Short mmCIF file of C-alpha atoms in Angstrom, two decimals:
data_model
loop_
_atom_site.label_atom_id
_atom_site.label_comp_id
_atom_site.label_asym_id
_atom_site.label_seq_id
_atom_site.Cartn_x
_atom_site.Cartn_y
_atom_site.Cartn_z
CA MET A 1 15.39 14.89 -8.91
CA ASP A 2 18.76 13.54 -10.00
CA HIS A 3 17.89 12.91 -13.76
CA PRO A 4 20.45 14.71 -16.11
CA ASP A 5 17.93 15.85 -18.76
CA TYR A 6 14.95 17.18 -16.63
CA ARG A 7 14.35 19.71 -14.14
CA MET A 8 11.92 18.85 -11.28
CA VAL A 9 10.07 21.52 -9.39
CA PRO A 10 8.18 20.23 -6.19
CA VAL A 11 4.86 21.62 -5.74
CA ARG A 12 1.93 20.61 -3.64
CA SER A 13 -1.74 21.67 -3.53
CA ARG A 14 -3.40 24.06 -1.00
CA HIS A 15 -6.99 25.32 -1.36
CA ASP A 16 -7.21 24.02 -4.96
CA GLN A 17 -4.09 25.86 -6.12
CA LEU A 18 -0.53 24.86 -6.48
CA ALA A 19 2.09 25.73 -3.68
CA ALA A 20 5.61 25.79 -4.08
CA VAL A 21 7.59 23.48 -1.85
CA ASP A 22 11.04 24.54 -0.49
CA SER A 23 13.59 22.62 -2.69
CA ARG A 24 16.12 21.92 -0.19
CA TRP A 25 13.67 20.69 2.48
CA PHE A 26 11.94 18.58 -0.13
CA ARG A 27 15.25 17.04 -1.22
CA GLU A 28 16.10 16.31 2.51
CA CYS A 29 12.98 14.54 3.07
CA MET A 30 13.17 12.39 -0.15
CA THR A 31 16.88 11.55 0.73
CA GLU A 32 15.67 10.38 4.30
CA LEU A 33 12.85 8.51 2.70
CA ARG A 34 15.12 6.76 0.25
CA GLN A 35 17.38 5.73 3.23
CA ARG A 36 14.36 4.13 4.85
CA TRP A 37 12.97 2.45 1.80
CA THR A 38 16.43 0.94 1.05
CA GLY A 39 17.04 -0.20 4.65
CA VAL A 40 20.14 2.34 5.28
CA SER A 41 18.09 3.94 8.50
CA SER A 42 15.86 1.12 9.39
CA HIS A 43 18.31 -0.61 11.96
CA ARG A 44 16.63 0.70 15.24
CA ALA A 45 16.29 -1.10 18.32
CA LEU A 46 12.85 -3.11 19.03
CA ASN A 47 10.55 -1.31 21.19
CA PRO A 48 9.07 -3.28 24.31
CA ASN A 49 5.80 -4.16 22.36
CA GLU A 50 7.95 -5.62 19.29
CA ARG A 51 10.23 -7.39 21.70
CA ARG A 52 7.23 -9.01 23.49
CA LEU A 53 6.06 -9.92 20.00
CA PHE A 54 9.28 -12.01 19.10
CA ALA A 55 9.35 -13.52 22.45
CA ALA A 56 5.67 -14.61 22.10
CA LEU A 57 6.42 -16.04 18.77
CA GLU A 58 9.49 -18.05 20.14
CA ALA A 59 7.40 -19.48 23.31
CA PRO A 60 6.69 -23.25 23.32
CA GLN A 61 3.03 -22.43 24.42
CA PRO A 62 0.85 -19.53 23.50
CA THR A 63 1.16 -16.45 25.77
CA THR A 64 -0.79 -13.32 26.11
CA SER A 65 -1.54 -11.85 22.62
CA VAL A 66 0.54 -8.81 21.69
CA ILE A 67 -2.03 -6.23 20.20
CA GLY A 68 -1.46 -2.61 19.51
CA GLU A 69 -3.92 -0.10 20.96
CA ALA A 70 -6.68 0.84 18.39
CA PRO A 71 -7.12 4.54 17.80
CA ALA A 72 -10.33 6.24 19.09
CA PRO A 73 -12.73 7.04 16.42
CA ASP A 74 -11.91 9.86 14.13
CA GLU A 75 -8.64 10.24 16.16
CA PRO A 76 -5.97 11.80 13.72
CA SER A 77 -2.87 9.74 13.39
CA PRO A 78 -0.08 10.62 15.71
CA GLY A 79 2.10 13.58 14.08
CA LYS A 80 -0.46 14.01 11.25
CA LYS A 81 -1.12 17.53 12.49
CA ALA A 82 2.63 18.45 13.10
CA ARG A 83 3.59 17.17 9.30
CA VAL A 84 0.68 19.26 7.88
CA TRP A 85 1.83 22.56 9.51
CA LYS A 86 5.48 21.82 8.37
CA GLN A 87 4.52 21.54 5.06
CA TYR A 88 2.19 24.50 5.25
CA PHE A 89 4.84 26.93 6.53
CA ARG A 90 7.22 25.39 3.99
CA SER A 91 5.20 25.93 0.99
CA ARG A 92 3.81 29.10 -0.68
CA ARG A 93 1.05 29.78 -3.19
CA VAL A 94 1.98 29.93 -6.72
CA ALA A 95 0.31 32.84 -8.69
CA THR A 96 1.66 31.52 -11.90
CA PRO A 97 3.03 28.01 -12.20
CA PRO A 98 6.80 27.85 -12.98
CA PRO A 99 7.82 27.30 -16.65
CA ALA A 100 7.08 23.71 -17.48
CA GLN A 101 6.05 21.24 -20.00
CA LEU A 102 4.79 18.71 -17.85
CA TYR A 103 2.59 18.45 -14.35
CA PHE A 104 3.04 15.03 -12.89
CA ASN A 105 0.52 14.11 -9.83
CA VAL A 106 1.54 10.88 -8.34
CA GLY A 107 -1.53 10.66 -5.74
CA HIS A 108 -5.14 11.20 -5.64
CA THR A 109 -4.89 14.63 -3.96
CA SER A 110 -5.76 18.08 -5.53
CA LEU A 111 -8.37 16.33 -7.88
CA ASN A 112 -11.47 17.12 -6.20
CA THR A 113 -11.99 20.13 -8.18
CA PRO A 114 -10.46 20.75 -11.84
CA GLU A 115 -8.97 24.18 -11.19
CA ILE A 116 -5.28 23.01 -10.99
CA LEU A 117 -5.60 20.78 -14.16
CA THR A 118 -7.54 23.39 -16.23
CA SER A 119 -5.28 26.34 -15.19
CA LEU A 120 -2.04 24.42 -16.12
CA GLY A 121 -3.85 23.15 -19.37
CA ALA A 122 -4.55 26.75 -20.29
CA ARG A 123 -0.68 27.64 -20.07
CA GLY A 124 -0.16 24.82 -22.32
CA ILE A 125 1.34 22.48 -19.59
CA ASP A 126 0.57 18.63 -20.19
CA ARG A 127 -1.03 16.92 -17.11
CA VAL A 128 -0.02 13.52 -16.10
CA VAL A 129 -2.21 11.94 -13.16
CA MET A 130 -1.58 8.52 -11.61
CA LEU A 131 -4.47 6.61 -10.32
CA HIS A 132 -3.64 3.92 -7.89
CA ASP A 133 -7.07 2.04 -8.08
CA LEU A 134 -10.90 2.66 -8.21
CA ILE A 135 -11.80 0.76 -5.13
CA PRO A 136 -14.00 3.50 -3.37
CA ILE A 137 -16.16 3.40 -6.64
CA THR A 138 -16.29 -0.12 -7.33
CA HIS A 139 -16.20 -1.37 -3.76
CA PRO A 140 -17.55 1.37 -1.43
CA GLU A 141 -18.76 -0.90 1.04
CA PHE A 142 -14.92 -1.40 2.23
CA CYS A 143 -14.25 2.39 2.55
CA ARG A 144 -15.41 5.22 4.98
CA PRO A 145 -18.69 6.60 4.34
CA GLY A 146 -18.52 9.48 1.50
CA ASP A 147 -15.15 8.15 -0.02
CA GLY A 148 -17.11 6.81 -3.11
CA ALA A 149 -18.42 10.02 -3.99
CA LYS A 150 -15.16 11.78 -3.46
CA HIS A 151 -13.15 9.31 -5.24
CA ARG A 152 -15.70 9.57 -8.25
CA ARG A 153 -15.15 13.06 -8.46
CA ARG A 154 -11.45 12.61 -8.66
CA VAL A 155 -11.58 10.06 -11.09
CA LEU A 156 -14.03 12.30 -13.32
CA THR A 157 -11.50 15.34 -12.97
CA ALA A 158 -8.62 13.00 -14.26
CA LEU A 159 -10.50 11.63 -17.17
CA ARG A 160 -11.83 15.07 -18.24
CA HIS A 161 -8.63 17.18 -17.79
CA ALA A 162 -5.66 15.00 -17.59
CA SER A 163 -3.33 14.78 -20.79
CA ARG A 164 -2.57 10.98 -19.72
CA ILE A 165 -3.21 8.66 -16.75
CA VAL A 166 -0.64 6.31 -15.28
CA VAL A 167 -1.86 3.32 -13.30
CA ASN A 168 -0.07 0.59 -11.38
CA SER A 169 -1.78 -2.55 -12.88
CA GLN A 170 -3.57 -3.87 -15.95
CA TYR A 171 -6.54 -4.29 -13.54
CA THR A 172 -6.74 -0.94 -12.54
CA ALA A 173 -6.63 0.12 -16.26
CA ASP A 174 -9.56 -2.12 -16.95
CA GLU A 175 -11.46 -0.84 -14.04
CA LEU A 176 -10.62 2.88 -15.16
CA LEU A 177 -12.00 1.99 -18.82
CA ALA A 178 -15.04 0.35 -17.37
CA PHE A 179 -15.78 3.35 -15.42
CA ALA A 180 -15.31 5.82 -18.17
CA ASP A 181 -17.51 3.54 -20.27
CA ARG A 182 -20.37 3.63 -17.93
CA GLU A 183 -19.88 7.37 -17.52
CA LYS A 184 -20.10 7.67 -21.38
CA MET A 185 -16.88 9.46 -21.24
CA PRO A 186 -13.71 9.30 -23.55
CA SER A 187 -10.42 8.55 -21.68
CA PRO A 188 -6.98 9.89 -22.37
CA PRO A 189 -4.26 7.59 -23.02
CA ILE A 190 -3.56 5.10 -20.18
CA ASP A 191 -0.16 3.76 -19.25
CA VAL A 192 0.29 0.77 -17.10
CA ALA A 193 3.49 0.92 -15.06
CA HIS A 194 4.07 -1.70 -12.28
CA LEU A 195 5.57 -0.25 -9.11
CA GLY A 196 8.97 -1.43 -8.23
CA LEU A 197 10.51 -3.25 -5.12
CA GLU A 198 13.29 -1.72 -2.89
CA PRO A 199 16.74 -3.73 -2.70
CA ILE A 200 15.79 -5.12 0.75
CA PHE A 201 13.45 -7.29 -0.59
CA GLN A 202 15.63 -9.92 -1.64
CA ARG A 203 15.52 -13.69 -1.22
CA GLY A 204 16.59 -14.67 2.41
CA GLN A 205 16.87 -17.64 4.56
CA PRO A 206 13.70 -19.23 6.61
CA ASN A 207 14.28 -18.90 10.14
CA GLY A 208 13.35 -22.12 11.79
CA ALA A 209 13.67 -21.45 15.04
CA ARG A 210 9.98 -20.51 16.06
CA ARG A 211 6.96 -22.44 16.07
CA PRO A 212 4.88 -22.30 12.74
CA TYR A 213 3.33 -19.02 12.21
CA PHE A 214 1.92 -16.74 9.23
CA VAL A 215 2.08 -13.05 8.58
CA HIS A 216 -0.28 -10.73 6.98
CA VAL A 217 1.08 -7.16 5.93
CA GLY A 218 -1.22 -4.25 5.50
CA THR A 219 -3.51 -1.78 6.79
CA ILE A 220 -6.30 -3.38 9.01
CA GLU A 221 -9.39 -2.31 7.01
CA ALA A 222 -12.39 -4.05 5.86
CA ARG A 223 -11.30 -4.97 2.12
CA LYS A 224 -8.23 -6.91 3.60
CA ASN A 225 -10.84 -9.56 4.42
CA LEU A 226 -9.14 -10.17 8.06
CA ALA A 227 -12.52 -10.86 9.82
CA PHE A 228 -12.69 -13.79 7.43
CA LEU A 229 -9.15 -14.59 8.12
CA LEU A 230 -9.63 -14.39 12.02
CA THR A 231 -12.83 -16.61 11.66
CA ILE A 232 -10.59 -19.26 9.93
CA TRP A 233 -8.14 -19.05 12.65
CA ARG A 234 -10.52 -19.89 15.29
CA ARG A 235 -11.61 -22.89 13.42
CA LEU A 236 -7.92 -23.79 13.13
CA HIS A 237 -7.59 -23.84 16.81
CA GLU A 238 -10.68 -25.72 17.36
CA LYS A 239 -9.36 -28.35 14.80
CA MET A 240 -5.73 -28.49 15.41
CA GLY A 241 -5.51 -27.31 19.17
CA ASP A 242 -1.79 -27.12 20.49
CA GLN A 243 -0.55 -27.44 16.88
CA ALA A 244 -2.66 -24.46 15.55
CA PRO A 245 -0.09 -21.91 14.01
CA ARG A 246 0.20 -18.34 15.17
CA LEU A 247 -0.80 -15.25 12.86
CA VAL A 248 0.94 -11.82 12.98
CA LEU A 249 -0.80 -8.84 11.52
CA ILE A 250 1.66 -6.31 10.61
CA GLY A 251 -0.12 -3.03 9.94
CA ARG A 252 -1.76 -0.02 11.61
CA TYR A 253 -5.47 0.01 12.03
CA GLY A 254 -7.53 1.67 9.33
CA TRP A 255 -11.22 1.92 9.12
CA GLU A 256 -14.34 -0.05 8.90
CA ASN A 257 -12.60 -2.77 10.98
CA GLU A 258 -14.90 -3.12 13.84
CA ALA A 259 -15.28 -6.93 13.13
CA VAL A 260 -11.56 -7.41 13.34
CA LEU A 261 -11.23 -5.54 16.37
CA ASP A 262 -14.11 -7.62 18.09
CA HIS A 263 -12.07 -10.91 16.98
CA LEU A 264 -8.80 -9.53 18.33
CA GLN A 265 -10.09 -8.15 21.70
CA ARG A 266 -12.85 -10.63 22.46
CA SER A 267 -12.39 -14.03 21.09
CA PRO A 268 -11.01 -16.41 23.45
CA ASN A 269 -9.76 -18.79 20.98
CA LEU A 270 -7.41 -16.24 19.39
CA GLN A 271 -5.78 -15.24 22.59
CA GLY A 272 -1.86 -16.06 22.45
CA LEU A 273 -2.44 -17.21 18.66
CA VAL A 274 -3.02 -13.80 17.05
CA HIS A 275 -0.76 -10.71 17.43
CA GLN A 276 -0.70 -7.24 15.82
CA VAL A 277 1.98 -4.68 15.58
CA GLU A 278 2.87 -1.74 13.17
CA ASN A 279 5.69 0.30 12.15
CA LEU A 280 8.17 -2.38 12.41
CA PRO A 281 11.63 -1.48 11.27
CA ASP A 282 12.44 -3.09 7.88
CA THR A 283 14.77 -5.59 9.07
CA ALA A 284 12.39 -6.83 11.84
CA LEU A 285 9.78 -7.07 8.99
CA ALA A 286 11.92 -9.00 6.63
CA ASP A 287 12.92 -11.33 9.45
CA LEU A 288 9.38 -12.09 10.33
CA MET A 289 8.35 -12.46 6.50
CA ASN A 290 11.48 -14.89 5.98
CA GLY A 291 10.58 -17.01 9.07
CA ALA A 292 6.85 -17.36 8.26
CA GLN A 293 5.21 -20.52 6.96
CA ALA A 294 3.97 -18.19 4.27
CA VAL A 295 2.52 -14.56 3.87
CA LEU A 296 -1.20 -14.41 3.44
CA ALA A 297 -3.29 -11.91 1.16
CA PRO A 298 -6.92 -12.79 1.60
CA SER A 299 -7.96 -9.31 0.20
CA SER A 300 -11.42 -9.17 -1.45
CA VAL A 301 -9.94 -6.40 -3.78
CA GLU A 302 -6.67 -4.77 -4.52
CA GLY A 303 -5.26 -2.46 -7.00
CA PHE A 304 -1.65 -3.84 -6.88
CA ASP A 305 -0.91 -5.29 -3.43
CA LEU A 306 2.77 -4.53 -2.74
CA PRO A 307 3.10 -6.71 0.26
CA ALA A 308 2.19 -9.66 -1.92
CA VAL A 309 4.83 -8.69 -4.57
CA GLU A 310 7.57 -8.16 -1.73
CA ALA A 311 6.87 -11.61 -0.11
CA SER A 312 7.06 -13.12 -3.47
CA ALA A 313 10.50 -11.34 -4.26
CA LEU A 314 11.69 -12.56 -0.95
CA GLY A 315 10.94 -16.27 -1.80
CA VAL A 316 8.48 -16.50 0.98
CA PRO A 317 5.38 -18.94 0.16
CA LEU A 318 2.42 -16.61 -0.73
CA ILE A 319 -1.24 -17.87 -0.21
CA ALA A 320 -3.37 -15.08 -1.74
CA SER A 321 -7.05 -14.47 -2.87
CA ASP A 322 -8.04 -15.39 -6.24
CA ILE A 323 -8.55 -11.82 -7.60
CA PRO A 324 -7.72 -10.12 -10.67
CA ALA A 325 -4.66 -8.06 -9.15
CA HIS A 326 -3.02 -11.27 -7.59
CA ARG A 327 -3.49 -13.11 -10.93
CA GLU A 328 -1.67 -10.32 -12.63
CA MET A 329 1.07 -9.72 -10.21
CA VAL A 330 1.68 -12.90 -8.36
CA PRO A 331 0.36 -15.81 -10.41
CA GLN A 332 2.94 -18.09 -8.91
CA ALA A 333 1.01 -17.96 -5.52
CA THR A 334 -1.48 -20.52 -4.03
CA LEU A 335 -4.49 -18.56 -5.10
CA ILE A 336 -7.98 -19.32 -3.28
CA ASP A 337 -11.19 -17.81 -3.58
CA PRO A 338 -11.79 -15.05 -0.81
CA LEU A 339 -14.84 -16.61 0.14
CA ASP A 340 -13.61 -20.34 0.04
CA GLY A 341 -13.27 -21.01 4.00
CA LEU A 342 -12.85 -24.74 3.47
CA GLY A 343 -9.98 -24.06 0.77
CA TRP A 344 -8.39 -21.56 3.18
CA MET A 345 -8.57 -24.08 5.79
CA ALA A 346 -6.95 -26.91 4.03
CA ALA A 347 -4.17 -24.63 2.57
CA LEU A 348 -3.32 -23.10 5.93
CA GLU A 349 -3.45 -26.67 7.71
CA ALA A 350 -1.10 -28.08 5.10
CA ALA A 351 1.46 -25.21 5.19
CA THR A 352 1.65 -25.50 9.05
CA ARG A 353 2.72 -29.06 8.69
CA LEU A 354 5.16 -28.55 5.80
CA ARG A 355 6.36 -25.37 4.68
CA PRO A 356 5.49 -25.03 0.91
CA VAL A 357 8.38 -24.30 -1.52
CA ALA A 358 7.96 -20.63 -3.10
CA PRO A 359 8.10 -20.76 -6.91
CA ALA A 360 10.56 -18.86 -8.92
CA TYR A 361 9.43 -15.17 -9.22
CA SER A 362 10.61 -12.18 -11.33
CA ALA A 363 9.75 -9.18 -9.34
CA PRO A 364 9.05 -5.64 -10.84
CA THR A 365 11.85 -3.22 -10.43
CA TRP A 366 11.82 0.83 -10.07
CA LYS A 367 14.23 0.73 -13.10
CA SER A 368 11.71 -0.99 -15.27
CA HIS A 369 8.93 1.24 -13.94
CA PHE A 370 10.74 4.55 -14.55
CA GLN A 371 11.96 3.40 -18.05
CA SER A 372 8.29 2.82 -18.87
CA ILE A 373 7.53 6.48 -17.56
CA GLU A 374 10.46 7.80 -19.57
CA ASP A 375 9.59 5.84 -22.55
CA HIS A 376 5.90 6.94 -22.72
CA LEU A 377 6.00 10.47 -21.16
CA LEU A 378 9.42 12.25 -21.04
CA PRO A 379 11.24 11.93 -24.40
CA PRO A 380 9.63 15.08 -25.84
CA LEU A 381 10.88 16.94 -22.88
CA ALA A 382 14.59 15.98 -22.90
CA ALA A 383 15.69 18.49 -25.52
CA THR A 384 14.45 21.24 -23.42
CA ALA A 385 15.15 20.06 -20.02
CA THR A 386 12.16 21.82 -18.38
CA ALA A 387 10.19 19.24 -16.88
CA GLY A 388 8.10 20.41 -13.72
#
C-alpha cells in the first residue's frame, strides 16, 4: 500500500465477481494487523485459562490439564458471521474492474470458477495467483470431505487462466508441476517466494524456571500428526513416570481431529501432562516457545510450515518430521520420519534430559519475499504506477 511506484486497489470476490473494498477501512484493517504481527498490540493480560496454563507448567507435579473447549460439529468460528457481514457492507460490486495492469490473488478464494480471471484477461490485465499448497489434492484424507474436489477446481482454474503463479516453497512448486503433468496441462511461469517472518521472532533467552515441556504450534487437524504424537506421549509417561515432560498444543481446533480429541479428553496417562490453548498473545507465545526443550513439528505433510521456521528463527531447538517442506525450510532441525515412533521416543527422551543446542539458522525475511515479487512481477508496472 505504501510503495512509491505502485497504486494498489483492494478488491474481494463476491458471487464470482469482484467487489471493491472501502480503501480507508481496508488500510485501517491492515494497519491493525501489522501492529498485531509486529507485537505492537499483542501485550494484553492473560485470561484465566491462560493463567492456569502457566501455573500448571510451573507446578512441581502434574495438575489438571488445561484444555480448551472443542467446537460443536459444523459450528462456525466465533465472530465469523460478523466479519463476513462487515466485509459485505463495506464492499460493492465492480461492474468494470478499475484501470490496472495486474490482479494479485494471494489466497485460494474466488478460484472455484474462472469468471473473474477470464474477465480480467479479456481486459488485458495480468492475473497472478498465489497457491499455498496442494494438500487437499495430494492428501485428501487429511482434509474435510469435498475439499479435494474443490481445491482441484481452484488449481485447474489457476493453471488455465493465471498469467503467473507464486508459491511459498519449492516443494509446492514441484507438486504443482506434477499435478499439471498428470492433468496433461501446461503451466504458466511459477515463482517461489518463501514467506517472511515478523521482527518479534528473534532469538530469545530460554526460561529455565519450569519443568521440561515441549510445544507444538498449529491448528489441531489430522495432517499435523498429533494423534501419533499423543500416543508417543502416553508411552513417554509409561516409561519415564514422574520424569515425563509436558506438552503444550497451541492452536485452535480444526477438522478431522476426532482421534486427537479422544486422547485429550479420555486418556488418563495424559491428564496433567498435555495442555491445549489458542489465541495466545504474541508475548506469551514467544515466552512458551523460548522456554521449551524443543518445538515439535511432526506433520505428515506441509506446504511451508511457518511455526517451524519461527521456532528456528527464535533459536529454539526444533524436532520435525522428515518431509520435503522441512528439508527445504528447516534442514538444521532434528528430522525424523513421521511414522518412526521409536525414533521420536528416543529424541524426546534425550531432549527432556538435556535441552539440545539449536544450530545457527538464517530465516527468510519479508524484505527478501517482496524483493522477489518485485523482481519477477512488478518492474514492467513501475513506469505507469497503475498496479491494481
